[in-house]
mmCIF file of C-alpha atoms in Angstrom:
data_model
loop_
_atom_site.group_PDB
_atom_site.id
_atom_site.type_symbol
_atom_site.label_atom_id
_atom_site.label_comp_id
_atom_site.label_asym_id
_atom_site.label_seq_id
_atom_site.Cartn_x
_atom_site.Cartn_y
_atom_site.Cartn_z
ATOM 1 C CA UNK A 1 -79.115 132.013 -77.556
ATOM 2 C CA UNK A 2 -80.641 134.693 -75.480
ATOM 3 C CA UNK A 3 -82.679 132.495 -73.142
ATOM 4 C CA UNK A 4 -82.049 128.511 -73.249
ATOM 5 C CA UNK A 5 -78.214 128.710 -72.946
ATOM 6 C CA UNK A 6 -78.152 125.665 -70.481
ATOM 7 C CA UNK A 7 -79.137 123.432 -73.442
ATOM 8 C CA UNK A 8 -75.699 124.011 -74.687
ATOM 9 C CA UNK A 9 -74.136 122.956 -71.452
ATOM 10 C CA UNK A 10 -75.740 120.398 -71.104
ATOM 11 C CA UNK A 11 -74.700 119.097 -74.628
ATOM 12 C CA UNK A 12 -71.294 120.577 -73.815
ATOM 13 C CA UNK A 13 -71.484 117.642 -71.036
ATOM 14 C CA UNK A 14 -72.802 114.797 -73.245
ATOM 15 C CA UNK A 15 -69.492 115.195 -75.209
ATOM 16 C CA UNK A 16 -67.428 115.289 -71.981
ATOM 17 C CA UNK A 17 -69.351 112.003 -70.814
ATOM 18 C CA UNK A 18 -68.781 110.273 -74.469
ATOM 19 C CA UNK A 19 -64.719 111.329 -73.800
ATOM 20 C CA UNK A 20 -64.492 110.146 -70.186
ATOM 21 C CA UNK A 21 -66.224 106.801 -71.358
ATOM 22 C CA UNK A 22 -63.601 106.257 -74.453
ATOM 23 C CA UNK A 23 -60.567 107.007 -71.776
ATOM 24 C CA UNK A 24 -62.072 104.569 -69.209
ATOM 25 C CA UNK A 25 -62.303 101.899 -72.207
ATOM 26 C CA UNK A 26 -58.691 102.872 -73.168
ATOM 27 C CA UNK A 27 -57.582 102.171 -69.422
ATOM 28 C CA UNK A 28 -59.518 98.729 -69.563
ATOM 29 C CA UNK A 29 -58.005 98.167 -72.840
ATOM 30 C CA UNK A 30 -54.330 98.531 -71.369
ATOM 31 C CA UNK A 31 -55.320 96.646 -68.105
ATOM 32 C CA UNK A 32 -56.392 93.703 -70.099
ATOM 33 C CA UNK A 33 -53.079 93.840 -72.172
ATOM 34 C CA UNK A 34 -50.682 94.341 -69.266
ATOM 35 C CA UNK A 35 -52.549 91.069 -67.404
ATOM 36 C CA UNK A 36 -52.177 88.730 -70.983
ATOM 37 C CA UNK A 37 -48.440 89.765 -71.007
ATOM 38 C CA UNK A 38 -48.064 89.344 -67.446
ATOM 39 C CA UNK A 39 -49.453 86.035 -67.424
ATOM 40 C CA UNK A 40 -47.125 84.990 -70.671
ATOM 41 C CA UNK A 41 -44.612 86.163 -69.212
ATOM 42 C CA UNK A 42 -45.309 83.746 -66.119
ATOM 43 C CA UNK A 43 -45.953 81.116 -68.025
ATOM 44 C CA UNK A 44 -42.536 81.499 -70.487
ATOM 45 C CA UNK A 45 -40.435 81.950 -67.394
ATOM 46 C CA UNK A 46 -41.623 78.953 -65.535
ATOM 47 C CA UNK A 47 -40.747 76.778 -68.458
ATOM 48 C CA UNK A 48 -37.480 78.349 -68.785
ATOM 49 C CA UNK A 49 -36.996 77.366 -64.794
ATOM 50 C CA UNK A 50 -37.751 73.761 -66.038
ATOM 51 C CA UNK A 51 -35.446 73.626 -68.746
ATOM 52 C CA UNK A 52 -32.579 74.998 -66.528
ATOM 53 C CA UNK A 53 -33.560 72.030 -64.299
ATOM 54 C CA UNK A 54 -33.658 69.340 -66.332
ATOM 55 C CA UNK A 55 -30.393 70.486 -67.590
ATOM 56 C CA UNK A 56 -28.904 70.219 -64.428
ATOM 57 C CA UNK A 57 -30.789 66.980 -63.999
ATOM 58 C CA UNK A 58 -29.194 65.362 -67.331
ATOM 59 C CA UNK A 59 -25.613 66.732 -66.282
ATOM 60 C CA UNK A 60 -25.684 64.563 -63.178
ATOM 61 C CA UNK A 61 -27.067 61.555 -64.577
ATOM 62 C CA UNK A 62 -24.688 61.431 -67.337
ATOM 63 C CA UNK A 63 -21.767 61.904 -64.590
ATOM 64 C CA UNK A 64 -23.400 59.078 -63.137
ATOM 65 C CA UNK A 65 -23.774 57.117 -66.246
ATOM 66 C CA UNK A 66 -20.115 57.597 -66.999
ATOM 67 C CA UNK A 67 -19.820 55.216 -63.392
ATOM 68 C CA UNK A 68 -22.208 53.128 -63.888
ATOM 69 C CA UNK A 69 -20.758 51.981 -67.561
ATOM 70 C CA UNK A 70 -17.701 51.174 -65.298
ATOM 71 C CA UNK A 71 -18.814 49.617 -62.935
ATOM 72 C CA UNK A 72 -20.901 47.438 -65.285
ATOM 73 C CA UNK A 73 -17.512 46.511 -67.117
ATOM 74 C CA UNK A 74 -16.288 45.319 -63.593
ATOM 75 C CA UNK A 75 -19.349 43.412 -63.662
ATOM 76 C CA UNK A 76 -20.357 44.625 -60.203
ATOM 77 C CA UNK A 77 -23.842 45.862 -62.512
ATOM 78 C CA UNK A 78 -25.631 43.415 -64.815
ATOM 79 C CA UNK A 79 -25.889 44.811 -68.438
ATOM 80 C CA UNK A 80 -29.482 45.111 -68.472
ATOM 81 C CA UNK A 81 -29.423 47.365 -65.039
ATOM 82 C CA UNK A 82 -26.870 49.748 -67.302
ATOM 83 C CA UNK A 83 -29.332 49.804 -70.265
ATOM 84 C CA UNK A 84 -32.259 50.576 -68.202
ATOM 85 C CA UNK A 85 -30.505 53.571 -66.565
ATOM 86 C CA UNK A 86 -29.098 54.452 -69.880
ATOM 87 C CA UNK A 87 -32.672 54.596 -71.566
ATOM 88 C CA UNK A 88 -34.066 56.841 -68.370
ATOM 89 C CA UNK A 89 -31.005 59.105 -69.370
ATOM 90 C CA UNK A 90 -32.142 59.199 -72.696
ATOM 91 C CA UNK A 91 -35.728 59.738 -71.839
ATOM 92 C CA UNK A 92 -35.121 62.949 -69.613
ATOM 93 C CA UNK A 93 -33.082 64.304 -72.780
ATOM 94 C CA UNK A 94 -36.080 63.938 -74.770
ATOM 95 C CA UNK A 95 -38.193 65.598 -71.642
ATOM 96 C CA UNK A 96 -35.472 68.430 -72.034
ATOM 97 C CA UNK A 97 -35.638 68.750 -75.690
ATOM 98 C CA UNK A 98 -39.466 69.264 -75.322
ATOM 99 C CA UNK A 99 -39.320 71.620 -72.867
ATOM 100 C CA UNK A 100 -36.540 73.843 -74.643
ATOM 101 C CA UNK A 101 -39.032 73.932 -77.683
ATOM 102 C CA UNK A 102 -42.150 74.426 -75.453
ATOM 103 C CA UNK A 103 -40.067 77.335 -74.056
ATOM 104 C CA UNK A 104 -39.863 78.746 -77.422
ATOM 105 C CA UNK A 105 -42.891 78.760 -78.452
ATOM 106 C CA UNK A 106 -43.984 80.495 -74.985
ATOM 107 C CA UNK A 107 -41.367 82.997 -75.604
ATOM 108 C CA UNK A 108 -42.570 83.616 -79.236
ATOM 109 C CA UNK A 109 -45.946 84.128 -77.984
ATOM 110 C CA UNK A 110 -44.627 86.473 -75.320
ATOM 111 C CA UNK A 111 -43.356 88.423 -78.119
ATOM 112 C CA UNK A 112 -46.105 88.400 -79.935
ATOM 113 C CA UNK A 113 -48.038 90.095 -77.089
ATOM 114 C CA UNK A 114 -45.762 92.401 -76.540
ATOM 115 C CA UNK A 115 -45.502 93.622 -80.115
ATOM 116 C CA UNK A 116 -41.914 92.927 -80.256
ATOM 117 C CA UNK A 117 -39.900 92.279 -83.461
ATOM 118 C CA UNK A 118 -37.233 90.377 -81.794
ATOM 119 C CA UNK A 119 -36.870 86.787 -81.877
ATOM 120 C CA UNK A 120 -33.555 86.060 -79.847
ATOM 121 C CA UNK A 121 -34.085 83.294 -77.137
ATOM 122 C CA UNK A 122 -33.349 85.017 -74.349
ATOM 123 C CA UNK A 123 -33.261 83.531 -70.913
ATOM 124 C CA UNK A 124 -36.485 84.803 -68.517
ATOM 125 C CA UNK A 125 -36.604 84.653 -64.762
ATOM 126 C CA UNK A 126 -39.901 84.324 -62.766
ATOM 127 C CA UNK A 127 -41.059 87.475 -61.839
ATOM 128 C CA UNK A 128 -41.094 88.838 -58.218
ATOM 129 C CA UNK A 129 -44.596 89.952 -57.894
ATOM 130 C CA UNK A 130 -47.148 90.414 -54.713
ATOM 131 C CA UNK A 131 -50.418 90.841 -54.061
ATOM 132 C CA UNK A 132 -51.541 95.025 -54.376
ATOM 133 C CA UNK A 133 -54.001 96.376 -51.611
ATOM 134 C CA UNK A 134 -57.435 97.836 -53.363
ATOM 135 C CA UNK A 135 -57.101 101.606 -53.711
ATOM 136 C CA UNK A 136 -59.450 103.834 -51.830
ATOM 137 C CA UNK A 137 -60.838 105.227 -55.087
ATOM 138 C CA UNK A 138 -62.128 101.794 -55.743
ATOM 139 C CA UNK A 139 -61.348 99.773 -58.782
ATOM 140 C CA UNK A 140 -61.871 101.115 -62.394
ATOM 141 C CA UNK A 141 -64.259 98.288 -63.518
ATOM 142 C CA UNK A 142 -67.334 100.575 -61.551
ATOM 143 C CA UNK A 143 -66.456 103.371 -63.245
ATOM 144 C CA UNK A 144 -68.402 101.862 -66.187
ATOM 145 C CA UNK A 145 -71.651 101.813 -64.268
ATOM 146 C CA UNK A 146 -71.067 105.440 -63.026
ATOM 147 C CA UNK A 147 -70.694 106.586 -66.911
ATOM 148 C CA UNK A 148 -73.339 104.984 -68.087
ATOM 149 C CA UNK A 149 -75.570 106.278 -65.321
ATOM 150 C CA UNK A 150 -74.391 109.809 -65.990
ATOM 151 C CA UNK A 151 -75.344 109.679 -69.650
ATOM 152 C CA UNK A 152 -78.998 108.906 -68.510
ATOM 153 C CA UNK A 153 -79.090 111.789 -66.180
ATOM 154 C CA UNK A 154 -77.553 113.951 -68.527
ATOM 155 C CA UNK A 155 -79.941 112.786 -71.205
ATOM 156 C CA UNK A 156 -83.183 113.465 -68.957
ATOM 157 C CA UNK A 157 -81.455 117.163 -68.030
ATOM 158 C CA UNK A 158 -81.680 117.272 -72.052
ATOM 159 C CA UNK A 159 -85.173 116.424 -72.634
ATOM 160 C CA UNK A 160 -86.125 119.039 -69.579
ATOM 161 C CA UNK A 161 -84.102 121.651 -71.519
ATOM 162 C CA UNK A 162 -85.873 120.862 -74.824
ATOM 163 C CA UNK A 163 -88.841 121.993 -73.117
ATOM 164 C CA UNK A 164 -87.828 125.242 -71.978
ATOM 165 C CA UNK A 165 -88.665 128.305 -73.254
ATOM 166 C CA UNK A 166 -85.799 129.583 -75.662
ATOM 167 C CA UNK A 167 -85.532 133.139 -77.248
ATOM 168 C CA UNK A 168 -82.514 133.242 -80.129
ATOM 169 C CA UNK A 169 -81.266 136.232 -81.998
ATOM 170 C CA UNK A 170 -80.742 135.540 -85.613
ATOM 171 C CA UNK A 171 -78.648 137.139 -88.009
ATOM 172 C CA UNK A 172 -77.485 136.749 -91.671
ATOM 173 C CA UNK A 173 -75.543 138.622 -94.472
ATOM 174 C CA UNK A 174 -74.104 137.423 -97.816
ATOM 175 C CA UNK A 175 -73.410 138.356 -101.398
ATOM 176 C CA UNK A 176 -75.004 137.754 -105.041
ATOM 177 C CA UNK A 177 -72.633 137.418 -107.228
ATOM 178 C CA UNK A 178 -74.688 136.037 -110.382
ATOM 179 C CA UNK A 179 -74.990 139.650 -112.202
ATOM 180 C CA UNK A 180 -71.906 142.159 -112.081
ATOM 181 C CA UNK A 181 -74.362 145.114 -112.929
ATOM 182 C CA UNK A 182 -74.916 147.337 -109.984
ATOM 183 C CA UNK A 183 -72.900 145.029 -107.817
ATOM 184 C CA UNK A 184 -73.792 147.205 -104.623
ATOM 185 C CA UNK A 185 -77.257 146.170 -104.976
ATOM 186 C CA UNK A 186 -75.977 142.576 -104.334
ATOM 187 C CA UNK A 187 -75.224 142.845 -100.847
ATOM 188 C CA UNK A 188 -77.878 141.717 -98.510
ATOM 189 C CA UNK A 189 -78.820 141.263 -94.551
ATOM 190 C CA UNK A 190 -81.090 140.174 -92.243
ATOM 191 C CA UNK A 191 -82.062 139.622 -88.648
ATOM 192 C CA UNK A 192 -84.717 138.801 -86.554
ATOM 193 C CA UNK A 193 -85.488 136.860 -83.050
ATOM 194 C CA UNK A 194 -86.886 133.410 -82.724
ATOM 195 C CA UNK A 195 -88.911 132.412 -80.210
ATOM 196 C CA UNK A 196 -89.904 128.773 -79.162
ATOM 197 C CA UNK A 197 -92.443 128.015 -76.385
ATOM 198 C CA UNK A 198 -93.520 124.062 -75.924
ATOM 199 C CA UNK A 199 -97.386 123.812 -75.642
ATOM 200 C CA UNK A 200 -97.896 120.275 -75.876
ATOM 201 C CA UNK A 201 -96.156 117.135 -76.818
ATOM 202 C CA UNK A 202 -98.734 114.191 -76.404
ATOM 203 C CA UNK A 203 -97.048 112.998 -72.791
ATOM 204 C CA UNK A 204 -93.436 112.664 -74.516
ATOM 205 C CA UNK A 205 -91.808 114.417 -72.095
ATOM 206 C CA UNK A 206 -93.129 112.150 -69.250
ATOM 207 C CA UNK A 207 -92.543 108.979 -71.222
ATOM 208 C CA UNK A 208 -89.009 109.549 -72.326
ATOM 209 C CA UNK A 209 -88.393 110.485 -68.373
ATOM 210 C CA UNK A 210 -89.955 107.033 -67.612
ATOM 211 C CA UNK A 211 -87.734 104.877 -70.182
ATOM 212 C CA UNK A 212 -84.611 106.731 -69.001
ATOM 213 C CA UNK A 213 -85.689 106.074 -65.162
ATOM 214 C CA UNK A 214 -85.875 102.106 -66.065
ATOM 215 C CA UNK A 215 -82.568 102.249 -67.604
ATOM 216 C CA UNK A 216 -81.145 103.495 -64.542
ATOM 217 C CA UNK A 217 -82.805 100.910 -62.641
ATOM 218 C CA UNK A 218 -81.394 98.543 -65.178
ATOM 219 C CA UNK A 219 -77.881 99.933 -64.560
ATOM 220 C CA UNK A 220 -78.014 99.546 -60.878
ATOM 221 C CA UNK A 221 -79.412 96.002 -61.026
ATOM 222 C CA UNK A 222 -76.018 95.205 -63.123
ATOM 223 C CA UNK A 223 -73.679 97.170 -61.120
ATOM 224 C CA UNK A 224 -75.342 95.046 -57.833
ATOM 225 C CA UNK A 225 -74.977 91.950 -59.775
ATOM 226 C CA UNK A 226 -71.406 92.756 -60.913
ATOM 227 C CA UNK A 227 -70.151 93.641 -57.510
ATOM 228 C CA UNK A 228 -71.476 90.463 -56.036
ATOM 229 C CA UNK A 229 -69.594 88.399 -58.413
ATOM 230 C CA UNK A 230 -66.379 90.327 -58.238
ATOM 231 C CA UNK A 231 -66.410 89.964 -54.136
ATOM 232 C CA UNK A 232 -67.098 86.469 -54.911
ATOM 233 C CA UNK A 233 -64.384 86.123 -57.703
ATOM 234 C CA UNK A 234 -61.756 87.769 -55.243
ATOM 235 C CA UNK A 235 -62.553 85.386 -52.475
ATOM 236 C CA UNK A 236 -62.254 82.270 -54.746
ATOM 237 C CA UNK A 237 -58.887 83.931 -55.814
ATOM 238 C CA UNK A 238 -57.533 84.641 -52.556
ATOM 239 C CA UNK A 239 -58.761 80.837 -51.399
ATOM 240 C CA UNK A 240 -56.686 79.651 -54.448
ATOM 241 C CA UNK A 241 -53.779 81.592 -53.184
ATOM 242 C CA UNK A 242 -53.914 80.234 -49.845
ATOM 243 C CA UNK A 243 -54.258 76.697 -51.288
ATOM 244 C CA UNK A 244 -51.025 77.129 -53.185
ATOM 245 C CA UNK A 245 -49.071 77.851 -50.242
ATOM 246 C CA UNK A 246 -50.490 75.109 -48.451
ATOM 247 C CA UNK A 247 -49.552 72.654 -51.584
ATOM 248 C CA UNK A 248 -45.764 74.511 -51.799
ATOM 249 C CA UNK A 249 -45.607 73.444 -47.750
ATOM 250 C CA UNK A 250 -46.462 69.673 -48.262
ATOM 251 C CA UNK A 251 -44.389 69.592 -51.724
ATOM 252 C CA UNK A 252 -41.361 70.803 -50.100
ATOM 253 C CA UNK A 253 -41.644 68.674 -46.828
ATOM 254 C CA UNK A 254 -41.810 65.556 -49.800
ATOM 255 C CA UNK A 255 -38.775 66.946 -51.174
ATOM 256 C CA UNK A 256 -36.471 66.885 -48.401
ATOM 257 C CA UNK A 257 -37.546 63.195 -48.283
ATOM 258 C CA UNK A 258 -36.898 62.756 -52.137
ATOM 259 C CA UNK A 259 -33.371 64.386 -51.671
ATOM 260 C CA UNK A 260 -32.345 62.835 -49.059
ATOM 261 C CA UNK A 261 -33.269 58.979 -50.880
ATOM 262 C CA UNK A 262 -31.576 59.957 -53.933
ATOM 263 C CA UNK A 263 -28.750 60.940 -51.909
ATOM 264 C CA UNK A 264 -28.428 57.508 -49.957
ATOM 265 C CA UNK A 265 -28.912 55.966 -53.324
ATOM 266 C CA UNK A 266 -25.657 57.666 -54.972
ATOM 267 C CA UNK A 267 -23.869 56.558 -52.232
ATOM 268 C CA UNK A 268 -25.221 52.545 -52.850
ATOM 269 C CA UNK A 269 -24.601 52.963 -56.401
ATOM 270 C CA UNK A 270 -20.858 53.822 -56.510
ATOM 271 C CA UNK A 271 -20.560 50.690 -53.992
ATOM 272 C CA UNK A 272 -22.563 48.566 -56.330
ATOM 273 C CA UNK A 273 -25.015 48.147 -53.392
ATOM 274 C CA UNK A 274 -27.933 49.621 -54.846
ATOM 275 C CA UNK A 275 -30.945 48.486 -56.908
ATOM 276 C CA UNK A 276 -30.653 50.504 -60.514
ATOM 277 C CA UNK A 277 -34.496 50.054 -60.450
ATOM 278 C CA UNK A 278 -35.136 51.699 -57.204
ATOM 279 C CA UNK A 279 -32.956 54.489 -58.192
ATOM 280 C CA UNK A 280 -34.827 55.093 -61.379
ATOM 281 C CA UNK A 281 -38.044 55.213 -59.253
ATOM 282 C CA UNK A 282 -36.575 57.673 -56.711
ATOM 283 C CA UNK A 283 -35.351 59.454 -59.275
ATOM 284 C CA UNK A 284 -38.835 59.787 -61.046
ATOM 285 C CA UNK A 285 -40.266 60.459 -57.755
ATOM 286 C CA UNK A 286 -37.859 63.754 -56.979
ATOM 287 C CA UNK A 287 -38.544 64.979 -60.737
ATOM 288 C CA UNK A 288 -42.360 64.354 -60.021
ATOM 289 C CA UNK A 289 -42.067 66.639 -56.923
ATOM 290 C CA UNK A 290 -39.961 69.158 -58.423
ATOM 291 C CA UNK A 291 -42.381 69.234 -61.373
ATOM 292 C CA UNK A 292 -45.152 70.144 -59.041
ATOM 293 C CA UNK A 293 -43.362 72.560 -56.945
ATOM 294 C CA UNK A 294 -42.715 74.484 -60.257
ATOM 295 C CA UNK A 295 -46.513 74.606 -61.671
ATOM 296 C CA UNK A 296 -47.744 75.050 -58.351
ATOM 297 C CA UNK A 297 -45.362 78.046 -58.062
ATOM 298 C CA UNK A 298 -46.590 79.178 -61.665
ATOM 299 C CA UNK A 299 -50.219 78.741 -60.755
ATOM 300 C CA UNK A 300 -49.442 81.228 -57.449
ATOM 301 C CA UNK A 301 -47.837 83.804 -59.584
ATOM 302 C CA UNK A 302 -50.753 83.633 -62.028
ATOM 303 C CA UNK A 303 -53.420 84.132 -59.288
ATOM 304 C CA UNK A 304 -51.723 86.978 -58.046
ATOM 305 C CA UNK A 305 -51.415 88.552 -61.231
ATOM 306 C CA UNK A 306 -55.529 87.591 -61.504
ATOM 307 C CA UNK A 307 -56.063 89.223 -58.318
ATOM 308 C CA UNK A 308 -53.896 92.339 -58.974
ATOM 309 C CA UNK A 309 -55.902 92.785 -62.325
ATOM 310 C CA UNK A 310 -59.341 93.124 -60.260
ATOM 311 C CA UNK A 311 -57.744 94.843 -57.390
ATOM 312 C CA UNK A 312 -55.377 97.529 -59.344
ATOM 313 C CA UNK A 313 -55.739 100.347 -61.431
ATOM 314 C CA UNK A 314 -52.592 100.070 -62.899
#
């Protein structure tokens, strides 16, 4: 090219934009995978916490079962009262077994998402994650609209480049080896100039620009709609996060009362003054509150993971 080299620059820019778009898709795919792995880790570690708590509860219940059995043998409690308590212990054994099986399944899914071939039953702890601040350069999700706009703008530049006059220097050389006789005559060269001057295109240039401008307006509309939904989603997630804090405060207040009631019933149980039915009800209430606290804590961590997914580019 002697004239019209800017067309080459525009074509090179097209490849750069494609490369940037692929890199952006790679980053978003990595973010999606990290979010999925973190969410599954939170789920699995939450189940592990429940398993640990129920194992502690069962250990205490079995210790009390031994004491209650002796008291029943001494006719301090009825045989039916002891059987009711023993049935409760066995029921909690079943719950603990189900939780252990659930943890095995949650851990297996975590291994699968992480690409791990390990199948060891390790013990997970709840992650210590906090809400990250929004980076000044903006979230990566808006980069897609920028890339799409650059594609259209570059397409407009390519259209204009095609309508500019271009002058090319042509060169050709070759050797025809079909005949060996007088081989020196089989060499050939040619040179020339190529001139391209657009004259009339039937208004195609204007129509193509109109089509691309309409595409730009569409991208702008999608961006505005996404930005509105993006902000609304963050507001809802922050609202849910604040709700988990309120719920945690309420559950912790209930936990203090439930634990105090259990301790009081334990003391009465040793003297034979407690009602087994009342103790079981108090125990069920304590377990329900503990489950509620754990589920609320897991929900809070999942919400933090979701907020960080949208706000951070990591």
